[in-house]
Tab-separated table of C-alpha atoms in Angstrom:
chain	number	residue	atom	x	y	z
A	122	UNK	CA	-9.706	26.742	-10.876
A	123	UNK	CA	-10.289	23.007	-11.182
A	124	UNK	CA	-13.436	21.467	-12.558
A	125	UNK	CA	-16.154	20.343	-10.181
A	126	UNK	CA	-16.578	16.672	-9.440
A	127	UNK	CA	-20.008	16.832	-11.034
A	128	UNK	CA	-18.482	18.280	-14.212
A	129	UNK	CA	-15.773	15.620	-14.292
A	130	UNK	CA	-18.282	12.859	-13.727
A	131	UNK	CA	-20.529	14.315	-16.418
A	132	UNK	CA	-17.588	14.391	-18.828
A	133	UNK	CA	-16.784	10.725	-18.229
A	134	UNK	CA	-20.479	9.899	-18.375
A	135	UNK	CA	-20.421	7.660	-15.352
A	136	UNK	CA	-21.462	7.633	-11.735
A	137	UNK	CA	-21.236	4.905	-9.152
A	138	UNK	CA	-20.948	1.558	-10.894
A	139	UNK	CA	-22.116	-1.264	-8.591
A	140	UNK	CA	-21.401	-3.823	-11.340
A	141	UNK	CA	-17.695	-2.896	-11.346
A	142	UNK	CA	-17.565	-3.205	-7.559
A	143	UNK	CA	-19.255	-6.593	-7.816
A	144	UNK	CA	-16.612	-7.827	-10.298
A	145	UNK	CA	-13.802	-6.424	-8.139
A	146	UNK	CA	-15.142	-8.249	-5.066
A	147	UNK	CA	-15.427	-11.418	-7.153
A	148	UNK	CA	-11.848	-10.939	-8.379
A	149	UNK	CA	-10.568	-10.696	-4.815
A	150	UNK	CA	-12.439	-13.907	-3.906
A	151	UNK	CA	-11.103	-15.886	-6.874
A	152	UNK	CA	-7.498	-14.769	-6.417
A	153	UNK	CA	-7.741	-15.403	-2.664
A	154	UNK	CA	-8.697	-19.042	-3.288
A	155	UNK	CA	-6.003	-19.435	-5.985
A	156	UNK	CA	-3.440	-17.959	-3.599
A	157	UNK	CA	-4.355	-20.641	-1.060
A	158	UNK	CA	-4.343	-23.440	-3.646
A	159	UNK	CA	-1.161	-22.711	-5.624
A	160	UNK	CA	2.376	-23.030	-4.333
A	161	UNK	CA	5.101	-25.606	-3.868
A	162	UNK	CA	2.302	-28.083	-3.017
A	163	UNK	CA	-0.804	-27.794	-5.193
A	164	UNK	CA	-4.010	-28.291	-3.194
A	165	UNK	CA	-7.394	-28.761	-4.963
A	166	UNK	CA	-9.803	-25.839	-4.676
A	167	UNK	CA	-12.457	-28.176	-3.272
A	168	UNK	CA	-10.108	-29.093	-0.414
A	169	UNK	CA	-9.336	-25.407	0.176
A	170	UNK	CA	-13.031	-24.610	0.588
A	171	UNK	CA	-13.506	-27.586	2.928
A	172	UNK	CA	-10.584	-26.480	5.105
A	173	UNK	CA	-11.890	-22.916	5.308
A	174	UNK	CA	-15.324	-24.258	6.300
A	175	UNK	CA	-13.751	-26.449	8.977
A	176	UNK	CA	-14.527	-29.714	7.145
A	177	UNK	CA	-11.962	-32.537	7.050
A	178	UNK	CA	-10.229	-32.361	3.621
A	179	UNK	CA	-8.665	-35.812	3.909
A	180	UNK	CA	-5.012	-34.840	4.462
A	181	UNK	CA	-3.751	-33.295	7.681
A	182	UNK	CA	-0.731	-31.782	5.909
A	183	UNK	CA	-3.027	-29.748	3.629
A	184	UNK	CA	-4.816	-28.328	6.680
A	185	UNK	CA	-1.520	-27.261	8.308
A	186	UNK	CA	-0.196	-25.689	5.086
A	187	UNK	CA	-3.358	-23.699	4.475
A	188	UNK	CA	-4.113	-22.550	8.036
A	189	UNK	CA	-0.580	-21.934	9.310
A	190	UNK	CA	1.192	-20.674	6.158
A	191	UNK	CA	-0.977	-19.731	3.210
A	192	UNK	CA	-3.975	-18.170	4.957
A	193	UNK	CA	-1.916	-15.572	6.918
A	194	UNK	CA	0.043	-14.826	3.728
A	195	UNK	CA	-3.093	-14.325	1.600
A	196	UNK	CA	-4.790	-12.138	4.231
A	197	UNK	CA	-1.575	-10.102	4.524
A	198	UNK	CA	-1.587	-9.612	0.721
A	199	UNK	CA	-5.178	-8.300	0.842
A	200	UNK	CA	-4.479	-5.922	3.731
A	201	UNK	CA	-1.132	-4.671	2.388
A	202	UNK	CA	-2.372	-4.185	-1.182
A	203	UNK	CA	-5.473	-2.306	-0.034
A	204	UNK	CA	-3.583	-0.103	2.415
A	205	UNK	CA	-0.757	0.878	0.059
A	206	UNK	CA	-3.172	1.589	-2.799
A	207	UNK	CA	-5.357	3.915	-0.705
A	208	UNK	CA	-2.266	5.609	0.717
A	209	UNK	CA	-1.101	6.312	-2.841
A	210	UNK	CA	-4.530	7.623	-3.865
A	211	UNK	CA	-4.539	10.093	-0.971
A	212	UNK	CA	-1.017	11.278	-1.833
A	213	UNK	CA	-1.922	11.867	-5.480
A	214	UNK	CA	-4.965	13.899	-4.464
A	215	UNK	CA	-3.209	15.842	-1.684
A	216	UNK	CA	-0.325	16.915	-3.937
A	217	UNK	CA	-2.474	16.882	-7.106
A	218	UNK	CA	0.390	14.960	-8.692
A	219	UNK	CA	-0.092	11.749	-10.731
A	220	UNK	CA	3.377	10.484	-9.747
A	221	UNK	CA	2.939	10.906	-5.988
A	222	UNK	CA	2.962	7.806	-3.831
A	223	UNK	CA	4.383	6.489	-0.540
A	224	UNK	CA	7.482	4.977	-2.158
A	225	UNK	CA	8.203	7.887	-4.526
A	226	UNK	CA	7.858	10.667	-1.936
A	227	UNK	CA	10.155	8.918	0.545
A	228	UNK	CA	7.346	8.044	2.968
A	229	UNK	CA	8.174	4.335	2.815
A	230	UNK	CA	11.846	5.180	3.374
A	231	UNK	CA	10.810	7.243	6.409
A	232	UNK	CA	8.953	4.230	7.780
A	233	UNK	CA	12.054	2.084	7.256
A	234	UNK	CA	14.142	4.635	9.121
A	235	UNK	CA	11.651	4.664	12.008
A	236	UNK	CA	11.852	0.888	12.333
A	237	UNK	CA	15.637	0.950	12.023
A	238	UNK	CA	15.980	3.481	14.846
A	239	UNK	CA	13.886	1.327	17.197
A	240	UNK	CA	15.764	-1.856	16.383
A	241	UNK	CA	19.131	-0.088	16.649
A	242	UNK	CA	18.194	1.239	20.080
A	243	UNK	CA	17.295	-2.319	21.078
A	244	UNK	CA	20.746	-3.479	20.000
A	245	UNK	CA	19.516	-5.708	17.190
A	246	UNK	CA	18.627	-5.342	13.526
A	247	UNK	CA	15.611	-4.256	11.524
A	248	UNK	CA	14.321	-7.455	10.031
A	249	UNK	CA	11.089	-9.260	9.530
A	250	UNK	CA	12.639	-12.183	11.374
A	251	UNK	CA	13.274	-9.995	14.407
A	252	UNK	CA	9.683	-8.768	14.278
A	253	UNK	CA	8.484	-12.364	14.285
A	254	UNK	CA	10.234	-12.911	17.593
A	255	UNK	CA	8.605	-9.934	19.267
A	256	UNK	CA	5.407	-10.053	21.272
A	257	UNK	CA	2.252	-8.169	20.263
A	258	UNK	CA	3.492	-5.190	22.303
A	259	UNK	CA	6.740	-5.282	20.344
A	260	UNK	CA	4.805	-5.229	17.085
A	261	UNK	CA	2.869	-2.169	18.240
A	262	UNK	CA	6.154	-0.404	18.997
A	263	UNK	CA	7.410	-1.228	15.499
A	264	UNK	CA	4.167	0.010	13.901
A	265	UNK	CA	4.282	3.235	15.942
A	266	UNK	CA	7.912	3.861	14.994
A	267	UNK	CA	7.250	3.243	11.304
A	268	UNK	CA	4.161	5.494	11.340
A	269	UNK	CA	6.098	8.278	13.054
A	270	UNK	CA	8.894	7.924	10.487
A	271	UNK	CA	6.346	8.211	7.668
A	272	UNK	CA	4.636	11.181	9.315
A	273	UNK	CA	7.903	13.089	9.787
A	274	UNK	CA	8.819	12.711	6.096
A	275	UNK	CA	5.286	13.572	4.961
A	276	UNK	CA	5.117	16.646	7.208
A	277	UNK	CA	8.488	17.824	5.894
A	278	UNK	CA	7.309	17.508	2.290
A	279	UNK	CA	4.047	19.238	3.159
A	280	UNK	CA	5.865	22.174	4.778
A	281	UNK	CA	8.035	22.535	1.693
A	282	UNK	CA	4.915	22.425	-0.492
A	283	UNK	CA	3.783	25.702	1.127
A	284	UNK	CA	6.772	27.413	-0.493
A	285	UNK	CA	7.117	25.246	-3.602
A	286	UNK	CA	3.966	25.077	-5.713
A	287	UNK	CA	5.408	23.264	-8.739
A	288	UNK	CA	4.458	19.596	-8.590
A	289	UNK	CA	7.529	18.339	-10.455
A	290	UNK	CA	9.869	20.279	-8.173
A	291	UNK	CA	8.028	18.947	-5.139
A	292	UNK	CA	8.340	15.416	-6.478
A	293	UNK	CA	12.099	15.828	-6.909
A	294	UNK	CA	12.390	17.199	-3.362
A	295	UNK	CA	10.459	14.170	-2.105
A	296	UNK	CA	12.865	11.860	-3.918
A	297	UNK	CA	15.830	13.674	-2.352
A	298	UNK	CA	14.348	13.384	1.149
A	299	UNK	CA	13.826	9.686	0.513
A	300	UNK	CA	17.464	9.387	-0.568
A	301	UNK	CA	18.615	11.107	2.629
A	302	UNK	CA	16.683	8.641	4.813
A	303	UNK	CA	18.057	5.723	2.792
A	304	UNK	CA	21.576	7.133	3.178
A	305	UNK	CA	21.170	7.323	6.969
A	306	UNK	CA	20.129	3.673	7.092
A	307	UNK	CA	23.003	2.757	4.736
A	308	UNK	CA	25.544	4.389	7.054
A	309	UNK	CA	24.080	2.409	9.924
A	310	UNK	CA	24.401	-0.771	7.867
A	311	UNK	CA	28.051	0.051	7.163
A	312	UNK	CA	28.821	-0.126	10.871
A	313	UNK	CA	26.735	-3.289	11.396
A	314	UNK	CA	27.930	-6.882	11.512
A	315	UNK	CA	27.789	-8.905	8.228
A	316	UNK	CA	25.043	-11.235	9.508
A	317	UNK	CA	22.945	-8.210	10.450
A	318	UNK	CA	23.317	-6.705	6.972
A	319	UNK	CA	22.203	-9.992	5.425
A	320	UNK	CA	19.013	-9.969	7.517
A	321	UNK	CA	18.335	-6.354	6.626
A	322	UNK	CA	18.795	-6.952	2.889
A	323	UNK	CA	16.289	-9.824	3.019
A	324	UNK	CA	13.828	-7.489	4.761
A	325	UNK	CA	14.226	-4.828	2.054
A	326	UNK	CA	13.088	-7.340	-0.583
A	327	UNK	CA	9.640	-7.273	1.026
A	328	UNK	CA	7.722	-10.325	2.181
A	329	UNK	CA	4.085	-11.218	2.751
A	330	UNK	CA	4.946	-14.407	4.619
A	331	UNK	CA	6.491	-12.883	7.718
A	332	UNK	CA	3.367	-11.982	9.703
A	333	UNK	CA	2.602	-14.654	12.332
A	334	UNK	CA	-1.010	-15.806	12.617
A	335	UNK	CA	-1.278	-14.518	16.205
A	336	UNK	CA	-0.180	-10.992	15.161
A	337	UNK	CA	-2.289	-10.747	12.003
A	338	UNK	CA	-5.024	-8.904	13.901
A	339	UNK	CA	-2.624	-6.028	14.585
A	340	UNK	CA	-1.957	-5.603	10.857
A	341	UNK	CA	-5.702	-5.834	10.172
A	342	UNK	CA	-6.479	-3.204	12.811
A	343	UNK	CA	-3.862	-0.834	11.368
A	344	UNK	CA	-5.171	-1.273	7.799
A	345	UNK	CA	-8.830	-0.861	8.840
A	346	UNK	CA	-8.064	2.241	10.920
A	347	UNK	CA	-6.105	3.978	8.139
A	348	UNK	CA	-8.590	2.990	5.425
A	349	UNK	CA	-11.532	4.017	7.621
A	350	UNK	CA	-10.090	7.525	8.001
A	351	UNK	CA	-9.653	7.689	4.201
A	352	UNK	CA	-13.295	6.695	3.649
A	353	UNK	CA	-14.465	9.400	6.058
A	354	UNK	CA	-12.323	11.917	4.128
A	355	UNK	CA	-13.764	10.984	0.717
A	356	UNK	CA	-15.858	14.170	0.348
A	357	UNK	CA	-12.978	16.332	1.567
A	358	UNK	CA	-10.640	14.673	-0.962
A	359	UNK	CA	-13.152	15.548	-3.682
A	360	UNK	CA	-13.027	19.136	-2.453
A	361	UNK	CA	-9.210	19.260	-2.708
A	362	UNK	CA	-9.474	18.351	-6.404
A	363	UNK	CA	-11.307	21.656	-6.956
A	364	UNK	CA	-8.333	23.662	-5.731
A	365	UNK	CA	-7.654	24.920	-2.223
A	366	UNK	CA	-9.231	28.369	-2.682
A	367	UNK	CA	-12.427	26.931	-4.133
A	368	UNK	CA	-12.512	24.233	-1.428
A	369	UNK	CA	-12.220	26.901	1.303
A	370	UNK	CA	-15.036	28.900	-0.296
A	371	UNK	CA	-17.188	25.770	0.029
A	372	UNK	CA	-16.476	25.624	3.767
A	373	UNK	CA	-13.829	22.870	3.699
A	374	UNK	CA	-11.098	23.117	6.342
A	375	UNK	CA	-8.043	22.454	4.166
A	376	UNK	CA	-5.612	22.389	7.100
A	377	UNK	CA	-7.683	19.848	9.032
A	378	UNK	CA	-8.088	17.711	5.908
A	379	UNK	CA	-4.330	17.753	5.275
A	380	UNK	CA	-3.581	16.669	8.838
A	381	UNK	CA	-6.014	13.752	8.674
A	382	UNK	CA	-4.605	12.672	5.290
A	383	UNK	CA	-1.118	12.671	6.848
A	384	UNK	CA	-2.370	10.623	9.807
A	385	UNK	CA	-4.137	8.107	7.562
A	386	UNK	CA	-1.263	7.699	5.088
A	387	UNK	CA	1.319	7.460	7.857
A	388	UNK	CA	-0.636	4.695	9.582
A	389	UNK	CA	-1.129	2.791	6.319
A	390	UNK	CA	2.393	3.136	4.879
A	391	UNK	CA	4.094	2.819	8.257
A	392	UNK	CA	2.109	-0.204	9.412
A	393	UNK	CA	2.522	-2.155	6.181
A	394	UNK	CA	6.247	-1.354	5.910
A	395	UNK	CA	6.792	-2.430	9.512
A	396	UNK	CA	5.305	-5.873	8.895
A	397	UNK	CA	6.077	-6.541	5.215
A	398	UNK	CA	9.100	-4.392	4.387
A	399	UNK	CA	9.104	-1.794	1.588
A	400	UNK	CA	6.758	-2.724	-1.292
A	401	UNK	CA	6.839	-0.307	-4.208
A	402	UNK	CA	4.599	0.622	-7.151
A	403	UNK	CA	1.291	-0.537	-5.621
A	404	UNK	CA	0.621	2.978	-4.317
A	405	UNK	CA	1.279	4.540	-7.734
A	406	UNK	CA	-0.124	1.980	-10.161
A	407	UNK	CA	-3.407	1.000	-8.505
A	408	UNK	CA	-5.043	4.479	-8.273
A	409	UNK	CA	-4.312	5.124	-11.981
A	410	UNK	CA	-5.571	1.684	-12.954
A	411	UNK	CA	-8.776	2.214	-10.948
A	412	UNK	CA	-9.425	5.664	-12.458
A	413	UNK	CA	-8.962	4.232	-15.949
A	414	UNK	CA	-11.364	1.343	-15.338
A	415	UNK	CA	-14.078	3.395	-13.601
A	416	UNK	CA	-13.557	6.719	-15.395
A	417	UNK	CA	-14.281	8.839	-12.343
A	418	UNK	CA	-12.432	11.010	-9.821
A	419	UNK	CA	-15.170	10.758	-7.194
A	420	UNK	CA	-13.397	9.444	-4.095
A	421	UNK	CA	-16.664	8.006	-2.737
A	422	UNK	CA	-16.284	5.476	-5.560
A	423	UNK	CA	-12.494	5.514	-5.967
A	424	UNK	CA	-11.573	4.641	-2.371
A	425	UNK	CA	-13.568	1.369	-2.033
A	426	UNK	CA	-12.623	0.433	-5.608
A	427	UNK	CA	-8.939	1.184	-4.964
A	428	UNK	CA	-9.067	-0.956	-1.812
A	429	UNK	CA	-10.317	-3.913	-3.855
A	430	UNK	CA	-7.992	-3.282	-6.814
A	431	UNK	CA	-4.978	-3.074	-4.478
A	432	UNK	CA	-5.913	-6.428	-2.961
A	433	UNK	CA	-6.298	-7.948	-6.446
A	434	UNK	CA	-2.920	-6.677	-7.647
A	435	UNK	CA	-0.968	-7.874	-4.603
A	436	UNK	CA	-2.725	-11.261	-4.525
A	437	UNK	CA	-1.842	-11.743	-8.212
A	438	UNK	CA	1.754	-10.623	-7.598
A	439	UNK	CA	2.045	-13.022	-4.657
A	440	UNK	CA	0.839	-15.967	-6.774
A	441	UNK	CA	3.536	-15.140	-9.339
A	442	UNK	CA	6.152	-14.600	-6.603
A	443	UNK	CA	5.519	-18.072	-5.201
A	444	UNK	CA	6.253	-19.624	-8.633
A	445	UNK	CA	3.562	-22.364	-8.460
A	446	UNK	CA	4.967	-25.885	-8.748
A	447	UNK	CA	8.403	-24.988	-7.399
A	448	UNK	CA	9.963	-24.288	-3.998
A	449	UNK	CA	11.265	-20.889	-5.168
A	450	UNK	CA	9.785	-17.660	-3.790
A	451	UNK	CA	10.647	-14.400	-5.553
A	452	UNK	CA	10.918	-11.054	-3.678
A	453	UNK	CA	7.441	-9.499	-3.678
A	454	UNK	CA	8.772	-5.949	-4.191
A	455	UNK	CA	10.545	-7.076	-7.391
A	456	UNK	CA	7.365	-8.687	-8.733
A	457	UNK	CA	5.223	-5.616	-7.975
A	458	UNK	CA	7.740	-3.429	-9.817
A	459	UNK	CA	7.792	-5.774	-12.825
A	460	UNK	CA	3.987	-5.664	-13.034
A	461	UNK	CA	3.418	-2.105	-11.797
A	462	UNK	CA	5.747	-0.396	-14.266
A	463	UNK	CA	4.011	-1.702	-17.424
A	464	UNK	CA	0.643	-0.838	-15.866
A	465	UNK	CA	1.699	2.778	-15.305
A	466	UNK	CA	3.142	2.988	-18.849
A	467	UNK	CA	-0.097	1.591	-20.295
A	468	UNK	CA	-2.227	4.027	-18.312
A	469	UNK	CA	-0.060	6.989	-19.391
A	470	UNK	CA	-0.322	5.978	-23.073
A	471	UNK	CA	-4.044	5.250	-22.793
A	472	UNK	CA	-5.053	8.443	-20.978
A	473	UNK	CA	-2.359	10.646	-22.640
A	474	UNK	CA	-2.734	13.400	-20.000
A	475	UNK	CA	-2.700	12.155	-16.411
A	476	UNK	CA	-2.541	15.703	-15.042
A	477	UNK	CA	-6.065	16.281	-16.383
A	478	UNK	CA	-7.366	14.145	-13.508
A	479	UNK	CA	-6.068	16.680	-10.993
């Protein structure tokens, strides 16, 4: 039987830490402004603040760059980082596995398959450029398809978990399911035209700059809805950490909790993948990093902190990806992997036994 949340909190000697949350909120604010200021054209922070406040900054080109290009990109980074991080936190708690996450368990691949099926049926290609050309209704269709793809993969893994209790075995099965979905998309690519494959490959690199300003509200609504469900589930997630039998004895409906976790994670992973392409490592690295900094497994603290930490990580990755001072933009998924991998290694070495958190 697992330890109670109170026992775990007592062991770490911490409770809710408002000061940490204050610093995390401040970190998001600072990186948000830097994200708007740095790029191929450096814009002073003072001018950035003036533009955001609707004051004339002196140069019309600065206003267009910030409002039309950098602001949607920075807001997308905040929403995507927060959503993927909370999705990963829920997966790690649901499977009680420190290596669980949307990209590892094939959930992101399922979302990609869902989008691919819709675009194939429409006679075109799955690409962020194609999404840009769609109306708001088209974007909703893409989000729904990606969420359904995520949900199908997650449900399949969950059904298998009824028979397979070993976490490592379940993780391997998740990887295999992810490989199957990737293989299906690869076969489809094989029969596609060369120009279509090029578009698809660009999409798989991941991008935060492909969400038009007029469709940003859809991404925001998806992220808020999925994150809101996770916040409501915070006490139930704490109960799952105690073990299913103990949670049931406390009156928790494990089946209902599982279904709502699937719904929330599918919305988050599916919606972000539909708009930004597959972005790895955020869902794995951020929950571990947050637990290490706060020293608690209480999801009433972890979920809001993970939301902020996810935004911080992806904003920082996006600043690096834009290579300030040059016109080069690196693939965001490559940058998150380069930063996320050392973070996970550091957390594993620092905490020595990640399984103790579950």
